[in-house]
Amino acid sequence: MASDHQRLGKRKSSRTSSKKGFSKGSKLKMNQLEKVSKKLKGKKLKKQKSAQVEPAPGFNSQSLVRREMSWRAGEVFSRLHQLQPPRAGASAAPATVRQPAEATPPPPPAPVPLKKPRCERLAFLTPPAAADADGGDGATPATAPSARGKKKRRKLKLVKRKLRREEEAAAETSESKLESARFRYLNEQLYTKTGFEALQMFSHDRESFDAYHQGFRNQVAKWPVNPLDLIIQNVNKMPPSHLVVDLGCGDARLATAVRQRVLSFDLVAINERVTPCDMAHVPLADGTANVVVLCLALMGTNLGDFVAEANRLLKMGGQLRIAEVASRFESVDDFVRDMKEYGFHFISKDLSHEYFYLFSMKKNAPVNGKRKDLPEIELKPCLYKRR
Ligand code: SAH
């Protein structure tokens, strides 16, 4: 078996002989490379000496250097061989030269064939970049996106957007349809029951009361003017010492918007400002209030009881403010006449608003025990139409 030294020597000689098959330019390059490799050898030697690396048994520093040189030479030859093939008749790179694995650059990766979508549905789901790459038809891979692909992508985007909007609108419509149907039902209940029955119904079903109020707010939000805002303006012009009673107050917004003290009553206490009760029986002494407000609250089948209670609560000369849905009035004059019977002197009316009428009155006589002899106050129920 040949020693390492012998083998390396053999490689060197075969390398020298192989130079014959190359052009003058190549030979020059080889010489330069050999010089570089000698320099490297010198550097490596120095490094080894300074590190005092012990060579493995059977090797000395010289043999290591030779081995290194020979390996580098082999690398150089193989590179040159690739760059410039030998002229006709010249021998190929010597078989004896060891070809290090790294010497040959790996072949470029084969292009990955682009898959054509199996059907139109899959093509629809293909992300835009991939859909574009096959130029739209998927048959011939294209490097630049074709105009046809772009057009198709834009169209798909529009279709997707339209579908999403339609789905959202459908979900929204069915939800709001359900909400307004529930509101209409609860509203009808309030107009067809007495105050006492309404109290019974809602005091056991807080959730329905909340649903009713949500519907009410949505409804009034569509009006150009909320009558409560006009009442707030009016009350704020009154003396701050006035005590205000708000019957059928809802969320008691009036109490937070005026400078006077306000006592708020409704069937259910939506918040801490509200005292729950049927407004036919308010837990306050006779003649306590300077002002009583009934804003969109004359619901139920016993309106006379509510108006008589307002009269009881007011001081003599006290103010009554009523706002009601315009369509509920068969005759405004009849209403004003009936109110006189209940001890109220007519001050003014505002019929200028599209959805509601406003009345200002003041107490000029007590009702007391006369209630049974008084006519019922009648207003048409306010039933909201289906959208
Ligand atoms: N005044 C408020 C709320 C109007 S909604 C506003 O303008 O924002 C009508 C309100 O009257 C409802 O909250 C309803 O619960 C209340 N209501 C109807 N009948 C009632 C009764 N018998 N006793 C007390 N509140 C009543």
Coordinates of C-alpha atoms and ligand atoms in Angstrom, one line a residue:
M1 CA 0.0 0.0 0.0
A2 CA 1.5 3.4 -1.0
S3 CA 2.2 5.8 1.8
D4 CA 0.4 9.1 2.0
H5 CA 3.5 10.9 1.0
Q6 CA 3.9 8.7 -2.1
R7 CA 0.2 9.1 -3.0
L8 CA 0.4 12.9 -2.7
G9 CA 3.6 12.9 -4.8
K10 CA 1.8 11.0 -7.5
R11 CA -1.1 13.4 -7.5
K12 CA 1.4 16.3 -7.9
S13 CA 3.0 14.7 -10.9
S14 CA -0.2 13.8 -12.6
R15 CA -1.4 17.4 -11.9
T16 CA 1.7 18.8 -13.6
S17 CA 1.2 16.6 -16.6
S18 CA -2.4 17.5 -16.9
K19 CA -1.4 21.1 -17.5
K20 CA -0.4 20.1 -21.0
G21 CA -4.0 20.0 -22.2
F22 CA -4.7 23.7 -21.4
S23 CA -4.3 27.0 -23.2
K24 CA -1.6 29.6 -22.3
G25 CA -4.1 31.7 -20.5
S26 CA -5.3 28.9 -18.3
K27 CA -1.7 27.9 -17.5
L28 CA -1.0 31.5 -16.4
K29 CA -4.1 31.3 -14.1
M30 CA -2.9 28.0 -12.7
N31 CA 0.5 29.5 -11.9
Q32 CA -1.2 32.4 -10.1
L33 CA -3.3 30.0 -8.2
E34 CA -0.4 27.9 -7.2
K35 CA 1.3 31.1 -5.8
V36 CA -1.8 31.8 -3.8
S37 CA -1.9 28.3 -2.5
K38 CA 1.8 28.5 -1.5
K39 CA 1.1 31.7 0.4
L40 CA -1.8 30.1 2.2
K41 CA 0.5 27.1 3.0
G42 CA 2.9 29.6 4.7
K43 CA 0.2 31.2 6.7
K44 CA -1.2 27.9 7.8
L45 CA 2.2 26.7 8.9
K46 CA 2.7 29.8 11.0
K47 CA -0.7 29.3 12.6
Q48 CA 0.0 25.7 13.4
K49 CA 3.4 26.5 14.9
S50 CA 1.9 29.3 17.1
A51 CA -0.9 27.0 18.2
Q52 CA 1.6 24.1 18.7
V53 CA -0.8 21.6 17.3
E54 CA 0.4 18.1 17.6
P55 CA 0.0 16.3 14.3
A56 CA -1.8 13.0 14.3
P57 CA 0.4 9.9 14.4
G58 CA 1.9 9.1 11.0
F59 CA 1.7 12.8 9.9
N60 CA 4.3 15.5 10.3
S61 CA 3.7 19.2 9.5
Q62 CA 5.4 18.9 6.1
S63 CA 3.1 16.1 5.0
L64 CA 0.1 18.1 6.2
V65 CA 1.2 21.1 4.1
R66 CA 1.7 18.9 1.0
R67 CA -1.6 17.4 1.5
E68 CA -3.3 20.8 1.8
M69 CA -1.5 22.0 -1.3
S70 CA -2.4 19.0 -3.3
W71 CA -6.0 19.3 -2.3
R72 CA -6.2 22.9 -3.3
A73 CA -4.5 22.2 -6.6
G74 CA -7.1 19.5 -7.3
E75 CA -9.8 22.0 -6.6
V76 CA -8.2 24.5 -8.9
F77 CA -7.8 22.0 -11.7
S78 CA -11.4 20.8 -11.5
R79 CA -12.6 24.4 -11.5
L80 CA -10.5 25.2 -14.5
H81 CA -11.6 22.1 -16.2
Q82 CA -15.2 23.2 -15.9
L83 CA -14.5 26.7 -17.1
Q84 CA -12.5 25.7 -20.2
P85 CA -12.9 22.2 -21.7
P86 CA -9.7 20.7 -23.2
R87 CA -8.9 21.2 -26.8
A88 CA -9.6 18.4 -29.2
G89 CA -7.3 15.5 -28.7
A90 CA -6.3 16.7 -25.2
S91 CA -6.9 14.3 -22.3
A92 CA -9.7 15.1 -19.9
A93 CA -9.0 16.0 -16.3
P94 CA -6.9 13.3 -14.7
A95 CA -8.8 10.5 -13.0
T96 CA -6.2 10.5 -10.2
V97 CA -7.1 14.0 -9.0
R98 CA -9.4 13.9 -6.0
Q99 CA -12.5 15.8 -6.7
P100 CA -13.7 17.3 -3.4
A101 CA -17.4 17.3 -3.0
E102 CA -17.6 21.1 -2.6
A103 CA -15.6 21.6 -5.8
T104 CA -18.6 20.9 -8.0
P105 CA -21.4 23.5 -7.6
P106 CA -24.8 21.9 -7.1
P107 CA -27.0 21.8 -10.2
P108 CA -29.6 24.6 -10.3
P109 CA -33.0 23.5 -8.9
A110 CA -35.3 22.2 -11.5
P111 CA -38.2 24.6 -12.1
V112 CA -41.3 23.6 -10.1
P113 CA -44.1 23.0 -12.6
L114 CA -47.1 25.3 -11.8
K115 CA -50.2 23.3 -11.1
K116 CA -53.3 24.1 -13.2
P117 CA -56.4 24.5 -10.9
R118 CA -58.5 21.3 -11.2
C119 CA -61.7 23.2 -11.8
E120 CA -63.1 26.7 -11.9
R121 CA -64.1 26.5 -8.2
L122 CA -60.5 25.8 -7.2
A123 CA -59.3 28.6 -9.5
F124 CA -61.6 30.9 -7.6
L125 CA -60.0 30.0 -4.4
T126 CA -56.4 30.2 -5.7
P127 CA -54.6 33.2 -4.2
P128 CA -54.2 36.0 -6.7
A129 CA -50.4 35.5 -7.1
A130 CA -50.7 31.9 -8.1
A131 CA -53.7 32.5 -10.3
D132 CA -51.7 35.1 -12.1
A133 CA -48.6 33.0 -12.6
D134 CA -50.2 30.7 -15.1
G135 CA -51.4 33.6 -17.1
G136 CA -55.1 32.9 -16.4
D137 CA -55.5 29.6 -18.3
G138 CA -53.0 27.6 -16.3
A139 CA -51.6 25.9 -19.5
T140 CA -48.4 27.8 -20.0
P141 CA -46.6 29.2 -17.1
A142 CA -45.9 32.9 -17.6
T143 CA -43.4 35.0 -15.6
A144 CA -45.2 38.4 -16.0
P145 CA -48.9 38.6 -15.0
S146 CA -51.0 38.8 -18.1
A147 CA -53.7 41.5 -18.7
R148 CA -56.3 38.7 -18.8
G149 CA -55.2 37.4 -15.3
K150 CA -55.4 40.9 -13.9
K151 CA -58.8 41.4 -15.2
K152 CA -60.0 38.1 -13.9
R153 CA -58.5 38.8 -10.5
R154 CA -60.2 42.2 -10.3
K155 CA -63.6 40.7 -11.3
L156 CA -63.2 38.0 -8.6
K157 CA -62.4 40.7 -6.0
L158 CA -65.6 42.6 -6.9
V159 CA -67.7 39.5 -6.8
K160 CA -66.3 38.5 -3.4
R161 CA -66.9 42.0 -2.0
K162 CA -70.5 42.1 -3.3
L163 CA -71.2 38.7 -1.7
R164 CA -69.8 39.8 1.6
R165 CA -71.9 42.9 1.6
E166 CA -75.1 41.0 0.7
E167 CA -74.4 38.5 3.5
E168 CA -73.9 41.3 6.1
A169 CA -77.0 43.2 4.9
A170 CA -79.1 40.0 5.1
A171 CA -77.9 39.3 8.7
E172 CA -78.5 42.9 9.7
T173 CA -81.9 43.0 8.2
S174 CA -83.2 39.8 9.8
E175 CA -81.8 40.8 13.2
S176 CA -83.3 44.3 13.1
K177 CA -86.6 42.9 11.7
L178 CA -86.9 40.7 14.7
E179 CA -86.1 43.5 17.0
S180 CA -88.7 45.9 15.5
A181 CA -91.3 43.1 15.5
R182 CA -90.7 42.6 19.2
F183 CA -90.9 46.4 19.8
R184 CA -94.2 46.6 17.9
Y185 CA -95.7 43.8 19.9
L186 CA -94.6 45.3 23.3
N187 CA -95.8 48.7 22.2
E188 CA -99.2 47.3 21.3
Q189 CA -99.4 45.6 24.8
L190 CA -98.8 49.0 26.4
Y191 CA -101.6 50.6 24.4
T192 CA -104.2 47.9 25.0
K193 CA -103.7 47.3 28.8
T194 CA -104.4 49.4 31.8
G195 CA -101.5 50.9 33.7
F196 CA -101.9 48.3 36.4
E197 CA -101.7 45.4 33.8
A198 CA -98.7 46.9 32.2
L199 CA -97.0 47.2 35.6
Q200 CA -97.7 43.5 36.2
M201 CA -96.4 42.5 32.8
F202 CA -93.1 44.4 32.9
S203 CA -92.2 44.1 36.5
H204 CA -91.8 40.3 35.8
D205 CA -90.0 40.8 32.5
R206 CA -87.2 43.3 32.7
E207 CA -85.7 42.0 29.5
S208 CA -88.8 42.9 27.5
F209 CA -88.9 46.3 29.0
D210 CA -85.3 46.9 27.9
A211 CA -86.2 45.6 24.4
Y212 CA -89.2 48.0 24.3
H213 CA -87.0 50.9 25.3
Q214 CA -84.4 50.1 22.7
G215 CA -87.1 50.0 20.1
F216 CA -88.5 53.3 21.4
R217 CA -85.1 55.0 21.2
N218 CA -84.6 53.8 17.7
Q219 CA -87.9 55.1 16.6
V220 CA -87.5 58.5 18.1
A221 CA -84.0 58.8 16.8
K222 CA -85.5 58.9 13.3
W223 CA -87.5 62.0 14.1
P224 CA -86.0 65.3 13.2
V225 CA -86.8 66.6 16.7
N226 CA -87.2 64.8 20.0
P227 CA -90.0 66.4 21.9
L228 CA -88.1 65.8 25.2
D229 CA -85.5 68.2 24.0
L230 CA -88.1 70.9 23.6
I231 CA -89.5 70.2 27.1
I232 CA -86.0 70.3 28.6
Q233 CA -85.5 73.8 27.0
N234 CA -88.8 75.0 28.4
V235 CA -88.3 73.6 31.9
N236 CA -84.8 75.2 32.1
K237 CA -86.4 78.6 31.7
M238 CA -88.5 78.0 34.9
P239 CA -87.3 78.9 38.4
P240 CA -84.6 76.5 39.7
S241 CA -86.5 76.0 42.9
H242 CA -89.4 74.2 41.0
L243 CA -90.0 70.6 41.7
V244 CA -90.6 68.6 38.5
V245 CA -92.3 65.2 38.3
D246 CA -91.7 63.2 35.2
L247 CA -94.4 60.5 34.6
G248 CA -93.4 57.7 32.3
C249 CA -89.9 59.0 32.3
G250 CA -88.1 56.1 30.5
D251 CA -84.4 56.4 31.3
A252 CA -85.0 59.7 33.2
R253 CA -83.0 61.9 30.8
L254 CA -85.0 64.9 31.9
A255 CA -83.6 64.6 35.4
T256 CA -80.0 64.9 34.1
A257 CA -80.7 67.8 31.7
V258 CA -82.5 70.4 33.8
R259 CA -81.3 72.5 36.7
Q260 CA -84.4 71.8 38.8
R261 CA -85.0 68.8 41.1
V262 CA -86.8 66.0 39.2
L263 CA -88.7 63.0 40.5
S264 CA -88.9 60.3 37.8
F265 CA -91.5 57.5 37.6
D266 CA -92.0 54.6 35.3
L267 CA -93.2 51.0 35.3
V268 CA -89.6 49.6 35.6
A269 CA -86.6 51.4 37.1
I270 CA -84.2 51.4 34.2
N271 CA -81.7 53.2 36.4
E272 CA -81.3 54.5 39.9
R273 CA -83.0 57.8 39.1
V274 CA -86.3 56.0 38.4
T275 CA -89.0 55.0 41.0
P276 CA -91.1 52.1 39.7
C277 CA -94.8 52.5 39.8
D278 CA -98.0 52.7 37.8
M279 CA -98.5 56.4 37.1
A280 CA -102.1 56.1 38.1
H281 CA -100.8 55.8 41.6
V282 CA -97.7 57.8 42.2
P283 CA -96.2 57.5 45.8
L284 CA -96.2 61.3 46.4
A285 CA -98.4 63.6 48.5
D286 CA -101.1 65.9 46.9
G287 CA -99.9 69.2 45.5
T288 CA -96.1 68.5 45.7
A289 CA -95.1 69.4 42.1
N290 CA -94.6 72.7 40.4
V291 CA -94.4 71.0 37.0
V292 CA -95.6 67.6 35.7
V293 CA -94.3 66.2 32.5
L294 CA -96.0 63.5 30.3
C295 CA -93.7 63.1 27.3
L296 CA -95.0 60.4 24.9
A297 CA -96.3 58.6 28.1
L298 CA -100.0 58.6 27.7
M299 CA -100.3 54.9 27.0
G300 CA -102.8 52.4 28.2
T301 CA -106.6 52.2 28.3
N302 CA -107.1 54.4 31.4
L303 CA -105.6 57.8 30.3
G304 CA -108.1 59.6 32.5
D305 CA -106.5 58.1 35.6
F306 CA -103.1 59.4 34.6
V307 CA -104.4 62.9 33.9
A308 CA -106.3 62.9 37.2
E309 CA -103.1 61.8 39.0
A310 CA -101.2 64.7 37.4
N311 CA -103.8 67.0 38.7
R312 CA -103.5 65.6 42.2
L313 CA -99.7 65.9 42.2
L314 CA -99.7 69.6 41.0
K315 CA -99.9 72.6 43.2
M316 CA -102.7 75.0 42.2
G317 CA -101.4 77.0 39.2
G318 CA -98.7 74.3 38.6
Q319 CA -97.7 73.6 35.0
L320 CA -98.5 70.5 32.9
R321 CA -96.4 69.7 29.7
I322 CA -97.7 67.0 27.4
A323 CA -96.1 65.7 24.2
E324 CA -97.9 63.1 22.2
V325 CA -97.7 61.4 18.8
A326 CA -99.6 63.6 16.3
S327 CA -101.4 60.7 14.6
R328 CA -103.1 59.7 17.9
F329 CA -105.3 62.8 17.8
E330 CA -108.7 62.5 16.2
S331 CA -109.4 66.1 17.2
V332 CA -107.1 68.4 19.1
D333 CA -110.0 70.5 20.1
D334 CA -111.8 67.6 21.8
F335 CA -108.6 66.8 23.7
V336 CA -108.3 70.4 24.9
R337 CA -112.0 70.4 26.0
D338 CA -111.6 67.1 27.9
M339 CA -108.5 68.4 29.7
K340 CA -110.5 71.4 30.9
E341 CA -112.9 69.0 32.6
Y342 CA -109.9 67.5 34.4
G343 CA -109.1 70.9 35.9
F344 CA -106.5 72.2 33.3
H345 CA -106.5 75.6 31.8
F346 CA -105.1 75.6 28.2
I347 CA -102.0 77.9 27.7
S348 CA -100.6 76.9 24.3
K349 CA -100.2 74.2 21.8
D350 CA -97.4 73.6 19.3
L351 CA -98.6 71.6 16.3
S352 CA -95.7 72.5 14.0
H353 CA -93.8 69.3 14.3
E354 CA -94.2 66.4 11.9
Y355 CA -94.5 63.6 14.5
F356 CA -95.8 65.0 17.7
Y357 CA -97.9 67.8 19.3
L358 CA -96.9 69.8 22.4
F359 CA -99.3 71.2 24.9
S360 CA -98.8 73.7 27.8
M361 CA -101.5 73.8 30.5
K362 CA -101.8 74.8 34.1
K363 CA -103.9 73.4 37.0
N364 CA -106.8 75.7 37.8
A365 CA -109.1 73.3 39.7
P366 CA -108.7 70.1 41.7
V367 CA -110.2 66.9 40.4
N368 CA -110.4 65.0 43.8
G369 CA -113.4 62.6 44.0
K370 CA -115.0 63.8 40.7
R371 CA -113.0 61.3 38.6
K372 CA -115.9 58.9 38.1
D373 CA -118.0 61.7 36.6
L374 CA -115.4 62.7 34.1
P375 CA -115.3 61.5 30.5
E376 CA -112.6 59.1 29.5
I377 CA -109.7 60.8 27.6
E378 CA -109.4 59.1 24.3
L379 CA -106.4 59.0 22.0
K380 CA -105.8 56.5 19.2
P381 CA -103.2 53.9 20.1
C382 CA -99.9 54.6 18.4
L383 CA -99.3 51.4 16.4
Y384 CA -96.1 51.4 14.4
K385 CA -96.3 50.1 10.9
R386 CA -94.3 47.1 9.7
R387 CA -91.2 48.2 7.7
Ligands
SAH1 N1 -90.7 60.1 28.6 C1 -89.7 59.3 28.1 C2 -90.1 57.9 27.7 C3 -91.3 57.7 26.8 S1 -91.7 56.1 26.5 C4 -89.1 60.0 26.9 O1 -89.7 60.8 26.3 O2 -88.0 59.6 26.5 C5 -93.2 55.9 27.3 C6 -92.9 55.5 28.8 O3 -94.1 55.5 29.5 C7 -92.4 54.1 28.9 O4 -91.2 54.1 29.5 C8 -93.4 53.4 29.6 O5 -93.0 52.3 30.4 C9 -94.1 54.4 30.4 N2 -95.4 54.1 30.9 C10 -96.5 53.7 30.1 N3 -97.5 53.5 30.9 C11 -97.1 53.7 32.2 C12 -97.7 53.6 33.5 N4 -99.0 53.2 33.6 N5 -97.1 53.9 34.5 C13 -95.8 54.3 34.4 N6 -95.1 54.5 33.3 C14 -95.8 54.1 32.2

